[in-house]
Short mmCIF file of C-alpha atoms and ligand atoms in Angstrom, two decimals:
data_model
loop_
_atom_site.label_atom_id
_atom_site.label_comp_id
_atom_site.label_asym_id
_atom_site.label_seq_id
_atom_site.Cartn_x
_atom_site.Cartn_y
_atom_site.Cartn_z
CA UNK X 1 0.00 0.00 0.00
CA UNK X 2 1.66 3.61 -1.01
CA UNK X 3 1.87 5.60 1.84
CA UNK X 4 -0.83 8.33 -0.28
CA UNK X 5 -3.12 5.25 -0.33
CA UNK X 6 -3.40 5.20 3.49
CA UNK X 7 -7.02 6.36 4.57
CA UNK X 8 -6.94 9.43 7.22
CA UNK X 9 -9.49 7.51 9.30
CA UNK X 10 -10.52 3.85 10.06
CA UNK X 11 -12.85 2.42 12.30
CA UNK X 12 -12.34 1.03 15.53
CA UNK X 13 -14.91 -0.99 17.73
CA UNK X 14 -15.31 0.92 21.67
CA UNK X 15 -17.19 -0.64 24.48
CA UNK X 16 -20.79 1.76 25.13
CA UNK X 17 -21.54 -0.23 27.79
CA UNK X 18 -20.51 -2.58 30.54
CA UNK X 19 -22.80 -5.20 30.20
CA UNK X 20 -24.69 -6.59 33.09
CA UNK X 21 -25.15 -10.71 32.29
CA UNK X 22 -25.17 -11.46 28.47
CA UNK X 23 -23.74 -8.86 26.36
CA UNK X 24 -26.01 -7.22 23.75
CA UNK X 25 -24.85 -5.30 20.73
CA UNK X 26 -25.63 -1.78 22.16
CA UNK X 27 -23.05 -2.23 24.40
CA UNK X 28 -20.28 -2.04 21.07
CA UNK X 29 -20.09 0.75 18.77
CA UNK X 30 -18.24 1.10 15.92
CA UNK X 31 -16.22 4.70 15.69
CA UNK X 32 -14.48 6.02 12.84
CA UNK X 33 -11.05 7.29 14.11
CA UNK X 34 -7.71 9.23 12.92
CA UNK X 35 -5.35 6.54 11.58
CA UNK X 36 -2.09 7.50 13.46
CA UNK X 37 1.07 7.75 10.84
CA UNK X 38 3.86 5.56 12.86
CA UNK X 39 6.46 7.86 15.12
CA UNK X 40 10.67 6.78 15.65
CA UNK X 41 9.99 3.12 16.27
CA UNK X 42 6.41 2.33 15.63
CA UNK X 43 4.87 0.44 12.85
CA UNK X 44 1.22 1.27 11.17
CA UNK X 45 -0.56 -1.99 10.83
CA UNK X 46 -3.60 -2.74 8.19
CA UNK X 47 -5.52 -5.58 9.99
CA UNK X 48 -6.17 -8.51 8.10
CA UNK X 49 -8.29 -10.91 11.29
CA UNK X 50 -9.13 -10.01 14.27
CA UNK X 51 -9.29 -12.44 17.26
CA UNK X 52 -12.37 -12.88 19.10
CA UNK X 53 -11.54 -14.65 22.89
CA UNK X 54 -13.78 -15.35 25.91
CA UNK X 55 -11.46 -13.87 28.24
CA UNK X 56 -12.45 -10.17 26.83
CA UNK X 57 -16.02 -10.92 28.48
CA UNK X 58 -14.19 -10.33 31.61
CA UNK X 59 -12.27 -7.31 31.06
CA UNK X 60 -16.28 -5.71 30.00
CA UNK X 61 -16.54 -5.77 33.82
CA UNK X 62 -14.81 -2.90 35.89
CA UNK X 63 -13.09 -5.47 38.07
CA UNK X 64 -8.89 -6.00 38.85
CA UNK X 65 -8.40 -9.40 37.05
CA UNK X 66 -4.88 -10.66 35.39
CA UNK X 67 -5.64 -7.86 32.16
CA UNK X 68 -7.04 -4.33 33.32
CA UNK X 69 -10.67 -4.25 32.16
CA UNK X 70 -11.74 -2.16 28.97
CA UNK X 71 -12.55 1.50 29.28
CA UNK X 72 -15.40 2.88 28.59
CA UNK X 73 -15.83 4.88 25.50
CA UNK X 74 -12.30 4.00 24.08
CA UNK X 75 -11.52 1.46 21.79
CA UNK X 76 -10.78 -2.13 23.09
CA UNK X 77 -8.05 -3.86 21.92
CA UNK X 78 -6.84 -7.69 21.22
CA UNK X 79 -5.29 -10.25 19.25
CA UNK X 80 -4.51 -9.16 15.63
CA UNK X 81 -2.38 -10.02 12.26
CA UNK X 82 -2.06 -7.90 9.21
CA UNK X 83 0.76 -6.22 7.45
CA UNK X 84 2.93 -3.30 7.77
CA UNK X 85 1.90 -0.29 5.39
CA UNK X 86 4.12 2.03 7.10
CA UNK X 87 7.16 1.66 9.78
CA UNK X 88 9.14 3.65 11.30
CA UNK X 89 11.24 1.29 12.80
CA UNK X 90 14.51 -0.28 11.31
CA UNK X 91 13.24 -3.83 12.16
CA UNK X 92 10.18 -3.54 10.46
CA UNK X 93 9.59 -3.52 6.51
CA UNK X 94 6.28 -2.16 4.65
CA UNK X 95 4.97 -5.52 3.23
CA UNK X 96 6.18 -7.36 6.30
CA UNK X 97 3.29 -9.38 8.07
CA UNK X 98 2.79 -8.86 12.09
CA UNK X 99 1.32 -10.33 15.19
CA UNK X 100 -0.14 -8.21 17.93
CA UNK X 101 -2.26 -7.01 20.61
CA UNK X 102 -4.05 -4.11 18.69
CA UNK X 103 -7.65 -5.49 17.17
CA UNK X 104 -10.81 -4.77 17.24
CA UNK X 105 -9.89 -2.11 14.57
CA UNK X 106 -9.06 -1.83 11.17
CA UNK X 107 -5.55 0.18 11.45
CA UNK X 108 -3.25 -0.24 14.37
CA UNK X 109 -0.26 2.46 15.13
CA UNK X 110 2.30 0.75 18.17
CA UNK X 111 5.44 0.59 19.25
CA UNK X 112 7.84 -2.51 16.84
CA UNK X 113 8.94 -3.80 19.89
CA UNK X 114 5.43 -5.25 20.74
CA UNK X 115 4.62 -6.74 17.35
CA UNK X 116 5.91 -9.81 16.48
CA UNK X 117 6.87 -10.67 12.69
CA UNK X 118 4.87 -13.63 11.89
CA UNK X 119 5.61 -16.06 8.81
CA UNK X 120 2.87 -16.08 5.70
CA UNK X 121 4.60 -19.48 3.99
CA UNK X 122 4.46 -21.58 7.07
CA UNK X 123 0.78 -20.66 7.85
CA UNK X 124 -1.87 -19.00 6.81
CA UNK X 125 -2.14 -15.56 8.60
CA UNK X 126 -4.93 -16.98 11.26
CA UNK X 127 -3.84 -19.69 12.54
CA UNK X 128 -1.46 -17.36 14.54
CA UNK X 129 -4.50 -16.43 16.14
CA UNK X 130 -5.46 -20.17 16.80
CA UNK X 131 -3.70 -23.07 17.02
CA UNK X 132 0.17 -21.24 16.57
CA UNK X 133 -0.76 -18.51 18.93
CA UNK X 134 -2.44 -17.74 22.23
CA UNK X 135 -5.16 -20.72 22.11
CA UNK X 136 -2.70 -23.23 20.92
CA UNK X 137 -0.06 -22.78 23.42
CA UNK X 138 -2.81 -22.78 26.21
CA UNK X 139 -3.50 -26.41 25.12
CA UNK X 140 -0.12 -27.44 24.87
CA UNK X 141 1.30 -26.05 28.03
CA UNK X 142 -1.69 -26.58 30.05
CA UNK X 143 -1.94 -30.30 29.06
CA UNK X 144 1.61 -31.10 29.00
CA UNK X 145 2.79 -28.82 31.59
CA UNK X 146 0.06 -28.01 33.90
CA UNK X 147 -1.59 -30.90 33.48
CA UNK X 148 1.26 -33.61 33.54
CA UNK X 149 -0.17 -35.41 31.05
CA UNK X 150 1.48 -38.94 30.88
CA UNK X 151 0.54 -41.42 27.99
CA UNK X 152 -2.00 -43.70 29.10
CA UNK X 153 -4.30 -41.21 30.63
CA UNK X 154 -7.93 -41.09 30.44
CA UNK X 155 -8.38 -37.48 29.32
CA UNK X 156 -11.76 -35.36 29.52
CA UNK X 157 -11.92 -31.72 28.21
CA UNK X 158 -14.75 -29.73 28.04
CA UNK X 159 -15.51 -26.85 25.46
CA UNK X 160 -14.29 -29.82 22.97
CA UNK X 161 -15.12 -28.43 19.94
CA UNK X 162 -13.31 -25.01 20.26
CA UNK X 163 -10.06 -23.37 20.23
CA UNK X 164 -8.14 -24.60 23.01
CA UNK X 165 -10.60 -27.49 23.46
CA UNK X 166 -9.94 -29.42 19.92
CA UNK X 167 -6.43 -29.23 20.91
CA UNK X 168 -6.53 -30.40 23.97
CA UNK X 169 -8.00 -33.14 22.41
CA UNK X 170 -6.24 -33.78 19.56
CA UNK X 171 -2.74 -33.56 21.38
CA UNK X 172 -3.76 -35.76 24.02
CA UNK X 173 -4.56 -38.37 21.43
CA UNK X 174 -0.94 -37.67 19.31
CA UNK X 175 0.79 -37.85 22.66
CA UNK X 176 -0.46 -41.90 23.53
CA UNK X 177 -3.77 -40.84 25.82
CA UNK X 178 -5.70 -44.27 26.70
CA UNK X 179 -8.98 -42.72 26.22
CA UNK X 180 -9.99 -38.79 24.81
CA UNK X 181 -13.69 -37.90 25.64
CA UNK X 182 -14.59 -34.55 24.90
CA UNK X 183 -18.22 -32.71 25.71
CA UNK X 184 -19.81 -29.98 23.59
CA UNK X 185 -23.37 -28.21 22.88
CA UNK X 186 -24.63 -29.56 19.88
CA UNK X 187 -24.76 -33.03 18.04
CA UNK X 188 -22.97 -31.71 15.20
CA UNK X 189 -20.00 -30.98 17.21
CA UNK X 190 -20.16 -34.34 18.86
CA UNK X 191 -20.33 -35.48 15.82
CA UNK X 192 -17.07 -33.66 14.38
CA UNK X 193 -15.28 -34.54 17.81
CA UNK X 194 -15.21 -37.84 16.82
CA UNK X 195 -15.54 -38.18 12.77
CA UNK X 196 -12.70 -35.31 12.20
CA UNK X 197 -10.67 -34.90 15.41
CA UNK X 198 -10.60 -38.79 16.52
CA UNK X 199 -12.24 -38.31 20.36
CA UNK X 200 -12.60 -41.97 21.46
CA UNK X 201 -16.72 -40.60 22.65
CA UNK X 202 -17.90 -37.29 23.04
CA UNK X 203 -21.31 -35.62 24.19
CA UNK X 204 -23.85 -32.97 24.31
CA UNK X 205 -24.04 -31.16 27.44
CA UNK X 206 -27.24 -30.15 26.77
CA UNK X 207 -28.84 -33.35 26.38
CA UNK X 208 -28.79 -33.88 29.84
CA UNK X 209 -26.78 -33.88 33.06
CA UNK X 210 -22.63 -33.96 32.69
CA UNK X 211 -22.18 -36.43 35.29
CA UNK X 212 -24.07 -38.97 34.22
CA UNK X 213 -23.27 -38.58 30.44
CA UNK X 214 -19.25 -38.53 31.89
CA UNK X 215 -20.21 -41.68 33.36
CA UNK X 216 -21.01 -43.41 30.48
CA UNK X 217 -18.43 -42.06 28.22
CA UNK X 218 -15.73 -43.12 31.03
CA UNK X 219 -16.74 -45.77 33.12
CA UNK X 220 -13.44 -46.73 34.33
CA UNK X 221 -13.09 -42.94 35.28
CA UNK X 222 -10.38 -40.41 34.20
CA UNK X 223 -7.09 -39.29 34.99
CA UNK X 224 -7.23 -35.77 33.38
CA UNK X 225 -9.72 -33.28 33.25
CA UNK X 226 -8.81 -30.11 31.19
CA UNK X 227 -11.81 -27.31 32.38
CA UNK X 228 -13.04 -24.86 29.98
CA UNK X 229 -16.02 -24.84 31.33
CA UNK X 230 -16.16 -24.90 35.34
CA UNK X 231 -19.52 -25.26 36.95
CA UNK X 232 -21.24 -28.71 36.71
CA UNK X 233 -18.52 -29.76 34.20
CA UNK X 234 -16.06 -29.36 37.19
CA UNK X 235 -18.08 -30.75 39.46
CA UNK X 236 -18.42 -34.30 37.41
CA UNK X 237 -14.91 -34.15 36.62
CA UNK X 238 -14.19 -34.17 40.45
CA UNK X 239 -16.64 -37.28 40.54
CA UNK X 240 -14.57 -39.22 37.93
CA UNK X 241 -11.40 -38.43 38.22
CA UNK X 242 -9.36 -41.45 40.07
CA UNK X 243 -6.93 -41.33 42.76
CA UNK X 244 -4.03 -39.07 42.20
CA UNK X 245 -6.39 -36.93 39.33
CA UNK X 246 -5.63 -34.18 37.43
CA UNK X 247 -7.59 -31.23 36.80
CA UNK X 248 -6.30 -28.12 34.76
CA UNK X 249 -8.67 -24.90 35.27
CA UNK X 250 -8.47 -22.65 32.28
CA UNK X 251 -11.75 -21.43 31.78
CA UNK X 252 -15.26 -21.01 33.65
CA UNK X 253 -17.06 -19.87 30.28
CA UNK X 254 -20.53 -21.08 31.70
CA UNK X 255 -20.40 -18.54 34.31
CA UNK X 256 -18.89 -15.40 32.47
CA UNK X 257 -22.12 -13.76 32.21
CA UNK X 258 -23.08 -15.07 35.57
CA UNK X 259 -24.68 -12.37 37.85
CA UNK X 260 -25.38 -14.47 40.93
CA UNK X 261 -22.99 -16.74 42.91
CA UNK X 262 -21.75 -19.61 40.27
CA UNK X 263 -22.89 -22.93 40.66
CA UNK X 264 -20.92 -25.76 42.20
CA UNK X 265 -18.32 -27.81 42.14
CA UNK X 266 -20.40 -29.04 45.29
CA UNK X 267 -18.35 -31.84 45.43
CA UNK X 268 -14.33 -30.20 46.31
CA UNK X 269 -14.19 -32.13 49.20
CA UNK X 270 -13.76 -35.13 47.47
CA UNK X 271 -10.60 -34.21 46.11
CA UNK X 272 -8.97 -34.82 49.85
CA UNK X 273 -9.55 -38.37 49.72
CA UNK X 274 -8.69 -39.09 45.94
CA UNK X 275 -5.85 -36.96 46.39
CA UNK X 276 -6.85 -34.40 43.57
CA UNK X 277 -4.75 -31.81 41.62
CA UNK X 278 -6.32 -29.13 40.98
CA UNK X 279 -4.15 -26.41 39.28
CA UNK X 280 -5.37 -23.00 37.21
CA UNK X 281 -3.45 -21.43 34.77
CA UNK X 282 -2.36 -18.66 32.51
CA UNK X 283 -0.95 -18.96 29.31
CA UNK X 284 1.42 -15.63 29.84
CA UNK X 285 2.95 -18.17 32.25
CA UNK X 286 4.00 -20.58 29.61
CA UNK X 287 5.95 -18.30 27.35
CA UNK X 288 9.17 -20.27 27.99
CA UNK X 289 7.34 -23.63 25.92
CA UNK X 290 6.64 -21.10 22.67
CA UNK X 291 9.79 -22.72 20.11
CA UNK X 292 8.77 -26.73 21.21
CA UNK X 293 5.31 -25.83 21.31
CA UNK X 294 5.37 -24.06 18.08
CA UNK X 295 7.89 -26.80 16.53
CA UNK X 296 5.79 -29.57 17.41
CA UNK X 297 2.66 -28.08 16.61
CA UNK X 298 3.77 -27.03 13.23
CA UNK X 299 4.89 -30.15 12.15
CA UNK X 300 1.36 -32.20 13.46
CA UNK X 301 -0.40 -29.44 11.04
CA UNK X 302 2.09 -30.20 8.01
CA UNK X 303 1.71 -33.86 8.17
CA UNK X 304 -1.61 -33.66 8.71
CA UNK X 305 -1.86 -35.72 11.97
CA UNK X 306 -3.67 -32.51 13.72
CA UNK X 307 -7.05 -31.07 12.36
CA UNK X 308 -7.51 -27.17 12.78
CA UNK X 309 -10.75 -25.52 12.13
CA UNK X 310 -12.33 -22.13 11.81
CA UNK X 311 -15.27 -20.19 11.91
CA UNK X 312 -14.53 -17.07 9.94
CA UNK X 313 -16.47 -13.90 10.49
CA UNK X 314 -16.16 -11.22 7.53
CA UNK X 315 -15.71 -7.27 7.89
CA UNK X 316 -15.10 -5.23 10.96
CA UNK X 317 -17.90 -4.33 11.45
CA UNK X 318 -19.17 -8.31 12.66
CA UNK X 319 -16.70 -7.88 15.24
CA UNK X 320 -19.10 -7.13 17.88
CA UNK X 321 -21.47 -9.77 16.43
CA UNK X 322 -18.36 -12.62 16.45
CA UNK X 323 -17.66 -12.19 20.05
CA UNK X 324 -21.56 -12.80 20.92
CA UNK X 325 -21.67 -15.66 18.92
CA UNK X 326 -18.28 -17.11 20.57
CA UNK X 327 -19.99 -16.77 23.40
CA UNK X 328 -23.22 -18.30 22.18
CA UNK X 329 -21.24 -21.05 20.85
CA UNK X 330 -21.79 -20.61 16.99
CA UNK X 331 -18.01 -21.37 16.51
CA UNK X 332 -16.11 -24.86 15.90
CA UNK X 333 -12.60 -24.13 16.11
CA UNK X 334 -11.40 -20.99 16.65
CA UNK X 335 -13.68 -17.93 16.08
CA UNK X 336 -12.01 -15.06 13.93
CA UNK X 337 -13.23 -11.90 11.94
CA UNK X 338 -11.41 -11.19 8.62
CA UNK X 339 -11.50 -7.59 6.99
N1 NAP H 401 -6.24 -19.66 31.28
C1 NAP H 401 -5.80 -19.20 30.11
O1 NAP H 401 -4.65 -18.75 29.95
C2 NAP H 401 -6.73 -19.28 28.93
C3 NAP H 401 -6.28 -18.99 27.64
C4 NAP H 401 -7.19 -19.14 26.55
C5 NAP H 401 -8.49 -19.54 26.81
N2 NAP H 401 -8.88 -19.78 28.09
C6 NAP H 401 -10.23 -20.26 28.40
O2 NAP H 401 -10.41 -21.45 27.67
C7 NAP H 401 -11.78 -21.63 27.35
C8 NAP H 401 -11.92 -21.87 25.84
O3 NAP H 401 -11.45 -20.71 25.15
P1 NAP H 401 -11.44 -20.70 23.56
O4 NAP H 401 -10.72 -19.49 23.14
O5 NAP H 401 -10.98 -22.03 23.08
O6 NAP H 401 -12.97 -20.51 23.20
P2 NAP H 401 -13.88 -21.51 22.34
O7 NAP H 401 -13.97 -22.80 23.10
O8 NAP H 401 -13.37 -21.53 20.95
O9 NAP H 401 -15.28 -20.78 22.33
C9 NAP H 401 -16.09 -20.72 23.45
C10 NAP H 401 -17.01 -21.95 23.49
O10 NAP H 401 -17.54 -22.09 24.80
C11 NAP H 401 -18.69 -22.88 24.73
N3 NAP H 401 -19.66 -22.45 25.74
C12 NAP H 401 -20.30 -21.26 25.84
N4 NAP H 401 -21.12 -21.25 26.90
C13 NAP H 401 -21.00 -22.47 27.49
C14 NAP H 401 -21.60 -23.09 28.64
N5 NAP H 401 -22.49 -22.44 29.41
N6 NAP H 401 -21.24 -24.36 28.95
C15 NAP H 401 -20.34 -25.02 28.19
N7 NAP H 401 -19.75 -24.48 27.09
C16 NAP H 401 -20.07 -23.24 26.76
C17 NAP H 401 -19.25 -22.72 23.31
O11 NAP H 401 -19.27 -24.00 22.69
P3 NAP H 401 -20.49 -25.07 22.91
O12 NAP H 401 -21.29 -25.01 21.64
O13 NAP H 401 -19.77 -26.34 23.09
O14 NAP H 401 -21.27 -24.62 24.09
C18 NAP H 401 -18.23 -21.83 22.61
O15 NAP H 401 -17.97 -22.23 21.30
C19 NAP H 401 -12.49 -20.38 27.85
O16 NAP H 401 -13.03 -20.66 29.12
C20 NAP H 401 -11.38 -19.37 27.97
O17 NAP H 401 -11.67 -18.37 28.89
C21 NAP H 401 -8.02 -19.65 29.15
#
């Protein structure tokens, strides 16, 4: 793009509102801003896709969490790929494509030293997003290093059928599991759990309760539980799990737009007795596992042994619409807009 071809303006999504429970789309709007021509250093970005994550339903609220939450009235920000159309940086090429924490918006002006040059031959732009970026290393690092997945395991995960969850799944089966079960909210994903991303069973949540659909699907019980979910998910994970058990807790999605107290696990104290691990995480933890993970990973996508979906969103202004339906679950794989 010539540097006369850059548009004075481009839109950027703020948050109106903080919701209270679900979000709704009046609490978005979409604001036509001044693009920003790069300073000593900084790098103008065109945004190519956007990534849409569950954990920005938390910074909506004005609560201290592990990322400060949104501001009101300004624009919100996120995963993001697209390519340089201006730099003023030495490091950093027009042309060159980039990975960084500036979406939600169609043109991103920000300091080089917190973009990070991303490769177009090994992988389509995306999947930086998705399973070679944030989501993907959660799943690695939180099965193989939070979770101390050993082959042989009996491995559960909840929220099967998305990001992190299809990984979780997928890796535990490259890596020698005994047994991959996975849950999700439809009967197509069920259905794509085990046709496409070989779960030995999967379920619907929704057709009735976890527990006893966990039951069925492991009757011996489980050694791993990775938790996406929280709530009753948890809670039947702490039923099955067998002596010296393994939970990882990286998500609570059911109760993000919670207003009351969430529900269960009722059932904690039976981790005393089986001797329970239960460990949370953050992925910002794991940066240490980013060349093995991203190694590994890379080669299970060229050879074909790991399946990576998408649900693709088109034009900025869906961005607001993507996140509600991420949250609504209209996503397999990961959830991304594309401009
Ligand atoms: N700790 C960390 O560092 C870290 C990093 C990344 C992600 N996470 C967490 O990991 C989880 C998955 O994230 P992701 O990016 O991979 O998102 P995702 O699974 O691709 O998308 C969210 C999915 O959650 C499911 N869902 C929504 N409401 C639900 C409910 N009440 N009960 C059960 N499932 C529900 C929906 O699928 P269904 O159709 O199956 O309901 C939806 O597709 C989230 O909890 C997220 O916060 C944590």
């Amino acid at each position: 793009m010539a540097e006369q071809d850059i548009p004075t303006t481009g839109r950027e999504w703020h948050l109106a509102a903080r919701p209270d429970g679900w979000p709704v789309p009046t609490d978005f709007a979409l604001v036509e801003a001044p693009v920003r021509r790069p300073g000593p250093g900084e790098i103008l970005v065109r945004n190519a896709h956007l990534s849409v994550d569950p954990y920005m339903r938390g910074r909506m609220n004005d609560v201290k969490s592990y990322v400060p939450p949104f501001a009101l009235g300004e624009a919100m920000d996120g995963g993001a790929v697209g390519t340089v159309v201006a730099s003023g940086a030495e490091d950093f090429a027009v042309g060159d494509a980039v990975l960084h924490g500036l979406g939600w918006r169609e043109y991103a002006t920000l300091p080089a030293a917190r973009a990070v040059r991303v490769d177009a031959d090994l992988a389509p732009l995306p999947y930086y997003l998705g399973v070679l970026g944030m989501p993907g290393l959660t799943a690695y690092a939180g099965l193989l290093e939070v979770g101390s997945f050993r082959a042989g395991d009996t491995v559960f995960v909840s929220g099967a059928a998305g990001a992190v969850g299809s990984l979780v799944g997928q890796i535990a089966r490259l890596k020698g599991a005994a047994r991959v079960i996975g849950s999700a909210g439809s009967a197509a994903k069920v259905a794509t759990l085990v046709d496409d991303y070989g779960f030995d069973a999967a379920f619907n949540y929704k057709d009735g309760p976890v527990a006893a659909q966990l039951a069925a699907a492991a009757p011996d019980g489980i050694d791993l539980y990775f938790d996406n979910v929280g709530g009753d998910h948890l809670e039947a994970a702490i039923g099955a799990l067998r002596l010296h058990g393994r939970a990882v807790l990286c998500g609570a999605i059911a109760q993000y737009n919670d207003t009351g107290a969430p529900a269960g696990p009722r059932n904690l104290a039976l981790a005393i007795g089986k001797r329970l691990r239960l460990q949370g995480m953050l992925v910002g933890d794991h940066a240490a596992l980013q060349p093995q993970f991203t190694a590994e990973v890379a080669g299970w996508l060229r050879d074909g042994s790991l399946r990576y979906d998408q649900t693709v969103v088109k034009g900025v202004e869906n961005t607001a619409e993507a996140f509600l339906g991420l949250l609504r679950g209209d996503n397999t794989g990961k959830m991304v807009v594309s401009l």
